[in-house]
XYZ file of N, CA, C and O in Angstrom:
616
model
N 21.364 -5.238 -10.993
C 20.030 -5.248 -10.356
C 19.008 -5.890 -11.301
O 18.706 -6.010 -12.036
N 18.653 -7.023 -10.568
C 17.588 -8.186 -11.122
C 16.381 -7.626 -11.448
O 16.016 -6.407 -11.068
N 15.220 -8.214 -12.665
C 13.919 -7.881 -12.884
C 13.549 -7.744 -11.456
O 12.548 -6.434 -11.329
N 13.378 -9.054 -10.538
C 12.590 -8.784 -9.826
C 12.846 -7.343 -8.772
O 12.009 -6.580 -8.014
N 14.322 -7.251 -8.624
C 14.564 -5.912 -7.929
C 14.276 -4.676 -8.203
O 13.786 -3.706 -7.633
N 14.042 -4.939 -9.400
C 13.692 -3.544 -10.155
C 12.130 -3.071 -10.105
O 11.744 -2.117 -9.819
N 11.525 -4.436 -9.979
C 10.236 -4.700 -9.639
C 9.821 -3.832 -8.645
O 8.819 -2.872 -8.234
N 10.456 -4.411 -7.995
C 10.266 -3.842 -5.715
C 10.521 -2.686 -5.897
O 9.688 -1.694 -5.387
N 11.585 -1.775 -6.921
C 11.683 -0.541 -6.943
C 10.448 0.988 -7.321
O 10.127 1.381 -6.802
N 9.904 -0.119 -8.153
C 8.926 0.353 -9.165
C 7.541 0.592 -8.084
O 6.883 1.651 -7.810
N 7.341 -0.733 -7.654
C 5.942 -0.832 -6.215
C 6.465 0.140 -5.524
O 5.039 0.482 -4.973
N 7.696 0.345 -4.910
C 7.872 0.934 -3.965
C 7.444 2.053 -4.053
O 6.516 2.907 -3.309
N 8.106 2.934 -5.197
C 7.693 4.343 -5.566
C 6.366 4.603 -6.529
O 5.672 5.474 -5.722
N 5.625 3.546 -6.949
C 4.683 3.926 -7.523
C 3.408 3.812 -6.315
O 2.596 4.249 -6.400
N 3.753 2.938 -5.309
C 2.807 2.633 -3.994
C 2.781 3.613 -3.249
O 1.703 4.163 -2.761
N 3.906 4.125 -3.115
C 4.174 5.299 -2.201
C 2.802 6.881 -2.893
O 2.933 7.380 -2.061
N 3.692 6.520 -4.252
C 3.020 8.055 -4.543
C 1.587 8.153 -4.866
O 0.693 8.741 -4.439
N 0.678 6.717 -5.553
C -0.503 6.609 -5.826
C -1.308 6.490 -4.471
O -2.259 7.032 -4.228
N -1.212 5.298 -3.619
C -1.668 5.222 -2.543
C -1.665 6.595 -1.374
O -2.186 6.866 -0.759
N -0.264 7.469 -1.137
C 0.168 8.436 -0.762
C -0.866 9.308 -0.776
O -1.618 10.505 -0.120
N -0.924 9.589 -2.558
C -1.776 10.811 -2.938
C -3.582 10.700 -2.483
O -4.063 11.017 -2.260
N -3.480 9.093 -2.316
C -5.282 8.923 -2.388
C -5.561 9.271 -0.862
O -6.507 9.723 -0.533
N -4.784 8.685 0.095
C -5.191 9.067 1.423
C -4.488 10.106 1.896
O -4.960 10.616 2.994
N -3.955 10.725 1.442
C -3.715 12.284 1.622
C -4.905 13.177 1.237
O -5.407 14.103 2.074
N -5.689 12.752 0.387
C -6.959 13.349 -0.004
C -7.840 13.083 0.866
O -8.633 13.823 1.280
N -7.975 11.883 1.218
C -8.963 11.650 1.971
C -8.611 12.695 3.374
O -9.842 12.751 3.527
N -7.422 12.054 4.074
C -7.295 12.793 5.157
C -7.484 13.802 5.208
O -8.011 14.882 6.217
N -7.074 14.915 3.844
C -7.146 16.395 3.629
C -9.037 16.476 4.013
O -9.553 17.394 4.508
N -9.945 15.869 3.311
C -11.307 15.628 2.895
C -11.693 16.089 4.432
O -12.383 16.478 4.987
N -11.434 15.033 5.301
C -11.784 14.166 7.045
C -11.367 15.836 7.720
O -12.025 16.163 8.634
N -10.043 16.320 7.792
C -9.643 17.297 8.466
C -10.530 18.799 7.805
O -10.811 19.530 9.234
N -11.332 18.621 6.990
C -12.408 19.778 6.378
C -13.607 19.409 7.578
O -14.583 20.035 6.955
N -13.795 18.080 8.211
C -14.947 17.540 8.254
C -15.782 17.340 7.205
O -17.161 17.178 7.712
N -15.306 16.748 6.626
C -16.347 16.189 5.125
C -15.930 14.890 5.025
O -14.350 14.540 4.936
N -16.967 14.149 4.745
C -16.870 12.607 4.532
C -17.885 12.462 2.939
O -19.083 12.384 2.750
N -17.230 12.044 2.059
C -17.669 11.665 1.015
C -17.568 10.740 0.101
O -16.635 10.420 -0.186
N -18.257 9.670 0.435
C -17.792 8.328 0.106
C -17.828 8.153 -1.309
O -16.722 7.330 -1.866
N -18.836 8.828 -2.217
C -18.270 8.776 -3.847
C -17.162 9.257 -4.285
O -16.489 8.489 -4.581
N -16.692 10.429 -3.347
C -15.180 10.602 -3.783
C -14.171 10.170 -3.334
O -13.032 9.596 -3.833
N -14.109 9.315 -2.069
C -13.565 8.283 -1.491
C -13.678 7.186 -2.348
O -12.283 6.622 -3.014
N -14.597 6.383 -2.707
C -14.692 5.179 -3.641
C -14.246 5.502 -5.189
O -13.256 4.956 -5.646
N -14.151 6.558 -5.397
C -13.581 6.862 -6.903
C -12.366 7.257 -6.942
O -11.537 6.934 -7.595
N -11.795 7.835 -5.567
C -10.612 8.087 -5.679
C -9.577 6.788 -5.375
O -8.283 6.702 -5.930
N -10.142 5.600 -4.775
C -9.521 4.215 -4.512
C -9.574 3.484 -5.809
O -8.704 3.228 -6.331
N -10.841 3.452 -6.664
C -10.859 3.073 -8.064
C -9.719 3.181 -8.790
O -9.205 2.615 -9.269
N -9.781 4.728 -9.052
C -8.788 5.593 -10.008
C -7.312 4.778 -9.213
O -6.285 4.778 -10.065
N -7.196 5.028 -8.128
C -5.838 4.239 -7.446
C -5.584 3.104 -7.898
O -4.179 3.040 -8.628
N -6.558 2.366 -7.935
C -6.156 0.966 -7.981
C -5.970 0.940 -9.551
O -4.789 0.114 -10.144
N -6.678 1.550 -10.471
C -6.340 1.611 -11.871
C -4.749 1.781 -12.235
O -4.114 1.241 -12.680
N -4.687 3.021 -11.424
C -3.418 3.807 -11.968
C -2.266 2.439 -11.476
O -0.930 2.400 -11.935
N -2.273 2.048 -10.136
C -1.343 1.102 -9.910
C -0.984 0.135 -10.628
O 0.119 -0.274 -11.305
N -2.163 -0.494 -11.197
C -2.001 -1.598 -12.385
C -1.362 -1.438 -13.866
O -0.503 -2.210 -14.031
N -1.841 0.307 -13.811
C -1.732 0.662 -15.146
C 0.234 0.815 -15.047
O 0.896 0.038 -15.835
N 0.794 1.498 -14.503
C 1.961 1.817 -13.474
C 3.306 0.159 -13.752
O 3.928 0.451 -14.083
N 2.312 -0.454 -13.150
C 3.676 -1.674 -12.703
C 3.312 -2.925 -14.344
O 3.753 -3.271 -14.220
N 2.460 -2.851 -14.817
C 1.912 -3.687 -15.896
C 3.131 -2.725 -17.087
O 3.759 -3.358 -17.680
N 3.278 -1.481 -17.273
C 3.805 -0.574 -17.974
C 5.458 -0.800 -17.840
O 6.117 -1.406 -18.542
N 5.608 -1.038 -16.427
C 6.844 -0.870 -16.006
C 7.426 -2.493 -16.096
O 8.520 -2.365 -16.746
N 6.709 -3.018 -15.997
C 6.747 -4.758 -15.809
C 7.428 -5.140 -17.500
O 8.119 -5.696 -17.810
N 6.006 -4.007 -18.441
C 6.724 -4.503 -20.139
C 8.093 -4.154 -20.447
O 8.648 -4.753 -21.019
N 8.056 -2.847 -19.879
C 9.522 -1.951 -20.375
C 10.165 -2.667 -19.877
O 11.472 -2.928 -20.569
N 10.347 -3.111 -18.249
C 12.072 -3.836 -17.991
C 11.867 -5.319 -18.723
O 12.810 -5.579 -19.092
N 10.805 -5.992 -19.356
C 10.937 -7.601 -19.436
C 11.423 -7.058 -20.962
O 12.493 -7.911 -21.455
N 11.261 -6.078 -21.832
C 11.436 -5.595 -23.073
C 13.086 -5.546 -22.995
O 14.256 -6.355 -23.903
N 13.261 -4.642 -21.876
C 15.198 -4.327 -21.822
C 15.835 -5.369 -21.734
O 17.109 -5.815 -21.777
N 15.476 -6.596 -21.018
C 16.080 -7.793 -20.264
C 14.824 -8.932 -20.305
O 14.486 -9.686 -19.379
N 14.774 -9.285 -21.317
C 13.404 -10.756 -21.418
C 14.302 -11.881 -20.786
O 13.448 -12.290 -20.026
N 15.453 -12.464 -20.999
C 16.235 -13.330 -20.023
C 16.104 -12.923 -18.491
O 15.736 -14.043 -17.972
N 16.460 -12.331 -18.622
C 15.870 -11.852 -16.810
C 14.573 -11.834 -16.034
O 14.179 -12.116 -14.953
N 13.822 -11.082 -17.047
C 12.238 -11.211 -16.600
C 11.538 -13.031 -16.487
O 10.801 -13.081 -16.208
N 12.395 -13.690 -17.938
C 11.950 -14.789 -17.667
C 12.455 -15.974 -16.597
O 11.960 -16.890 -16.543
N 13.768 -15.519 -16.172
C 14.248 -16.511 -14.919
C 13.496 -16.770 -13.996
O 12.578 -15.754 -13.602
N 13.694 -17.892 -13.807
C 12.721 -18.607 -12.299
C 13.211 -17.904 -11.151
O 13.997 -17.579 -11.111
N 12.277 -17.754 -10.535
C 12.429 -17.172 -8.937
C 13.243 -18.213 -8.140
O 13.574 -19.689 -8.089
N 14.514 -17.687 -7.699
C 15.624 -18.991 -7.074
C 15.439 -18.629 -5.755
O 14.607 -17.954 -5.105
N 16.164 -19.544 -4.620
C 15.935 -19.589 -3.453
C 16.100 -18.425 -2.795
O 15.484 -18.262 -1.760
N 17.391 -17.668 -3.277
C 18.008 -16.344 -2.435
C 16.492 -15.401 -2.261
O 15.939 -14.625 -1.679
N 15.580 -15.389 -3.991
C 14.231 -14.623 -3.765
C 13.425 -14.647 -3.303
O 12.617 -14.234 -2.361
N 13.347 -16.338 -3.131
C 12.501 -16.709 -1.977
C 12.911 -16.205 -0.510
O 11.868 -16.104 0.318
N 13.497 -16.557 -0.193
C 14.340 -15.836 1.231
C 13.902 -14.758 1.106
O 13.997 -14.906 2.277
N 14.289 -13.835 0.390
C 14.059 -12.413 0.458
C 12.794 -12.038 1.052
O 12.156 -11.582 1.814
N 11.890 -12.687 0.172
C 10.366 -12.699 0.244
C 9.767 -13.110 1.234
O 8.913 -12.442 2.279
N 10.123 -14.152 2.145
C 9.946 -14.756 2.994
C 10.329 -13.914 4.501
O 9.574 -13.850 5.464
N 11.434 -13.713 4.534
C 12.110 -13.176 5.338
C 11.738 -11.757 5.559
O 10.764 -10.667 6.731
N 11.037 -11.081 4.672
C 10.610 -9.498 4.250
C 9.194 -9.751 4.959
O 8.319 -8.255 5.127
N 8.254 -10.876 5.108
C 7.299 -10.915 5.476
C 6.865 -10.531 6.855
O 5.587 -10.521 7.655
N 7.789 -11.447 7.347
C 7.673 -11.536 9.001
C 7.260 -10.042 9.711
O 6.540 -9.645 10.542
N 8.208 -9.114 9.111
C 7.924 -7.646 9.759
C 6.763 -6.749 9.135
O 6.054 -6.061 9.712
N 6.501 -7.065 8.039
C 5.278 -7.005 7.768
C 4.026 -7.386 7.947
O 2.972 -6.627 8.349
N 3.748 -8.334 8.307
C 3.091 -9.181 9.107
C 2.608 -8.495 10.517
O 1.558 -8.453 10.761
N 3.650 -8.240 11.494
C 4.187 -7.586 12.423
C 3.420 -6.453 12.571
O 2.392 -6.075 13.275
N 3.800 -5.636 11.473
C 3.210 -4.309 11.280
C 1.449 -4.697 11.107
O 0.696 -3.605 11.501
N 1.166 -5.455 9.676
C -0.475 -5.150 9.855
C -1.427 -5.533 11.057
O -2.048 -5.098 11.169
N -0.751 -6.917 11.647
C -1.119 -7.309 12.848
C -1.315 -6.106 14.026
O -2.694 -5.664 14.296
N -0.010 -5.566 14.153
C -0.455 -4.440 15.086
C -1.294 -3.236 14.712
O -2.379 -2.569 15.464
N -1.262 -2.903 13.418
C -1.981 -1.741 13.083
C -3.193 -1.960 12.853
O -4.393 -1.088 13.191
N -3.773 -3.168 12.452
C -5.586 -4.027 12.686
C -6.087 -3.349 13.843
O -6.770 -3.392 14.422
N -4.663 -4.366 14.754
C -5.602 -3.960 16.255
C -5.604 -2.859 16.744
O -6.482 -2.534 17.681
N -4.768 -1.953 16.039
C -4.776 -0.688 16.880
C -6.025 -0.181 16.027
O -6.874 0.821 17.034
N -6.396 -0.046 14.785
C -7.838 0.086 14.224
C -8.928 -0.675 15.467
O -10.030 0.208 15.168
N -9.165 -1.762 15.548
C -10.018 -2.694 16.348
C -10.316 -1.380 17.525
O -11.153 -1.649 17.920
N -9.030 -1.316 17.970
C -9.331 -0.550 19.616
C -9.994 1.110 19.369
O -10.251 1.031 20.367
N -9.156 1.315 18.157
C -9.954 2.165 18.328
C -11.410 2.759 17.261
O -11.830 3.968 17.316
N -11.595 1.610 17.207
C -13.328 2.032 16.565
C -14.019 2.151 17.569
O -14.759 3.059 16.844
N -14.313 2.147 18.785
C -15.453 2.378 19.471
C -15.363 3.787 19.668
O -16.395 4.893 19.972
N -13.998 4.734 19.602
C -13.569 5.985 19.723
C -14.013 7.117 18.710
O -14.488 7.940 18.590
N -13.510 6.004 17.354
C -14.219 6.184 15.822
C -15.731 6.733 16.041
O -16.196 7.614 15.506
N -16.468 5.575 16.408
C -17.925 5.455 16.284
C -18.171 6.619 17.319
O -19.386 7.419 17.037
N -18.024 6.933 18.128
C -18.272 7.902 19.084
C -17.666 9.107 18.803
O -19.033 9.942 18.558
N -16.527 9.394 18.256
C -16.312 11.147 17.756
C -16.663 11.172 16.628
O -16.825 12.573 16.031
N -16.131 10.194 15.520
C -16.713 10.610 13.971
C -17.795 11.957 13.950
O -17.742 12.851 12.979
N -18.859 11.143 13.966
C -20.297 11.949 13.727
C -19.976 13.102 14.292
O -20.854 14.192 13.935
N -19.649 13.143 15.677
C -19.207 14.839 15.742
C -18.629 15.873 15.079
O -18.691 16.932 15.531
N -17.254 15.505 14.689
C -16.399 16.177 13.709
C -16.503 16.086 12.086
O -16.254 16.658 11.658
N -17.721 15.348 11.665
C -17.572 14.945 10.551
C -19.105 14.933 10.500
O -20.106 14.414 10.993
N -19.643 15.973 9.144
C -20.834 15.571 8.570
C -21.152 14.805 7.959
O -20.833 14.287 7.022
N -22.244 14.034 7.721
C -23.046 13.143 6.979
C -23.622 12.102 7.713
O -23.298 12.150 8.885
N -24.128 11.082 6.661
C -24.453 9.770 7.463
C -23.712 9.102 8.358
O -22.930 9.029 7.625
N -24.126 8.829 9.428
C -23.009 7.893 10.237
C -22.597 6.704 9.533
O -21.431 6.404 9.889
N -23.222 5.636 9.486
C -22.951 4.274 8.344
C -21.581 5.136 7.503
O -20.687 4.377 7.397
N -22.048 5.930 6.546
C -20.900 6.321 5.930
C -19.601 6.917 6.415
O -18.980 6.466 5.916
N -19.665 7.466 7.509
C -18.771 8.624 8.215
C -18.001 7.030 8.513
O -16.756 7.079 8.392
N -18.326 5.971 9.117
C -17.919 4.548 9.636
C -16.778 3.985 8.649
O -15.706 3.945 8.933
N -17.416 3.567 7.708
C -17.379 2.962 6.525
C -15.935 3.659 5.852
O -14.778 2.680 5.570
N -16.000 4.850 5.873
C -14.826 5.593 4.864
C -14.009 5.518 6.025
O -12.885 5.513 5.504
N -14.150 6.214 6.870
C -13.054 6.208 8.087
C -12.232 4.983 8.189
O -10.973 4.858 8.311
N -13.020 4.237 8.963
C -12.499 2.632 9.156
C -11.991 1.970 7.897
O -11.001 1.381 8.288
N -12.830 2.232 6.704
C -12.465 1.193 5.833
C -10.711 2.037 5.141
O -9.874 1.251 4.522
N -10.484 3.103 4.953
C -9.346 3.931 4.726
C -8.229 3.528 5.920
O -7.332 3.168 5.539
N -8.730 3.379 7.201
C -7.722 3.447 8.225
C -7.022 1.713 8.364
O -6.237 1.685 7.906
N -7.761 0.864 7.895
C -7.271 -0.622 7.425
C -6.679 -0.502 6.244
O -5.705 -1.292 5.967
N -7.271 0.366 4.884
C -6.029 0.551 4.015
C -4.777 1.310 4.037
O -4.069 0.512 3.824
N -4.935 1.901 4.816
C -3.309 2.240 5.480
C -2.614 1.516 6.259
O -1.474 1.413 5.932
N -3.211 0.913 6.962
C -2.581 -0.342 7.773
C -1.807 -1.474 6.390
O -0.819 -2.217 6.384
N -2.630 -1.703 5.584
C -1.843 -2.589 4.697
C -0.925 -2.212 3.668
O 0.040 -2.703 3.547
N -1.490 -0.770 2.947
C -0.159 -0.314 2.382
C 0.382 -0.253 3.013
O 2.133 -0.290 2.946
N 0.897 0.147 4.952
C 2.002 0.380 5.607
C 3.076 -1.217 5.150
O 4.148 -1.177 5.291
N 1.974 -1.970 5.606
C 2.784 -3.722 5.737
C 2.841 -3.873 4.239
O 4.177 -4.136 4.481
N 2.618 -3.475 3.354
C 3.300 -3.763 2.077
C 4.363 -2.900 1.402
O 5.415 -3.561 1.607
N 4.202 -1.965 1.917
C 5.228 -0.782 2.194
C 6.910 -1.361 2.770
O 8.139 -1.615 2.392
N 6.408 -2.096 4.290
C 7.727 -2.751 5.021
C 7.848 -3.532 4.416
O 9.330 -3.859 4.187
N 7.073 -4.665 3.838
C 7.484 -5.938 3.231
C 8.742 -5.202 2.028
O 9.365 -5.931 1.902
N 8.294 -4.544 1.287
C 9.041 -3.939 -0.045
C 10.264 -3.697 0.248
O 11.448 -3.856 -0.115
N 10.191 -2.780 1.471
C 11.523 -1.936 1.721
C 12.554 -2.827 2.492
O 14.012 -2.864 2.247
N 11.909 -4.296 3.183
C 12.733 -5.395 3.809
C 13.152 -5.818 2.844
O 14.683 -5.975 2.848
N 12.443 -6.327 1.494
C 13.374 -6.942 0.487
C 14.229 -6.321 -0.420
O 15.000 -6.546 -0.588
N 13.759 -5.315 -0.384
C 15.238 -4.427 -1.184
C 16.238 -4.130 -0.411
O 17.384 -4.263 -0.870
N 16.182 -4.507 0.943
C 17.421 -3.856 1.572
C 18.129 -5.399 1.979
O 19.347 -5.103 1.767
N 17.513 -6.694 1.507
C 17.636 -7.750 1.615
C 18.734 -7.485 0.119
O 19.918 -7.938 0.220
N 18.026 -7.110 -0.807
C 19.116 -7.241 -1.768
C 20.194 -6.316 -2.169
O 21.013 -6.328 -2.828
N 20.141 -5.657 -1.362
C 21.072 -4.376 -1.674
C 21.988 -4.743 -0.563
O 22.998 -4.429 -0.950
N 21.909 -5.472 0.626
C 22.771 -5.747 1.739
C 23.380 -6.816 0.929
O 24.850 -7.436 0.830
N 22.527 -7.767 0.302
C 23.144 -9.486 0.077
C 23.557 -9.507 -1.410
O 23.802 -10.521 -1.856
N 22.954 -8.297 -1.826
C 23.115 -8.644 -3.852
C 24.432 -8.689 -4.256
O 25.134 -8.610 -5.069
């Protein structure tokens, strides 16, 4: 397994665990009718920091274990896998962003009825996290598609 493939596995697992935990927490708060922008922002910042730490530590450990593999230039196969994986990811992202755009009027109408707090805060937290979910799902699709190519053609 190449360094790039190992890093894709680390990314997939770390992003699923970290963003999944954050989005679950936000969803749980919303299901209870609570919007806490400070808690959501704090959770977001913690998630970003954890993701950076996990990826840097994993890259460092993997590079120490196989320095020549870590320093190897990206070859045509790697570039092809990344490029073809971007297509389904872009499609997922596009569809989900359009879905959020279409749902925004319903969110603006319904959210203040079932969530307590400042309207603008409610909109920002709900729509912002819906867009984050779209981005996370698209990146997960991209990473999974790349891993599928590595496994299938590796």
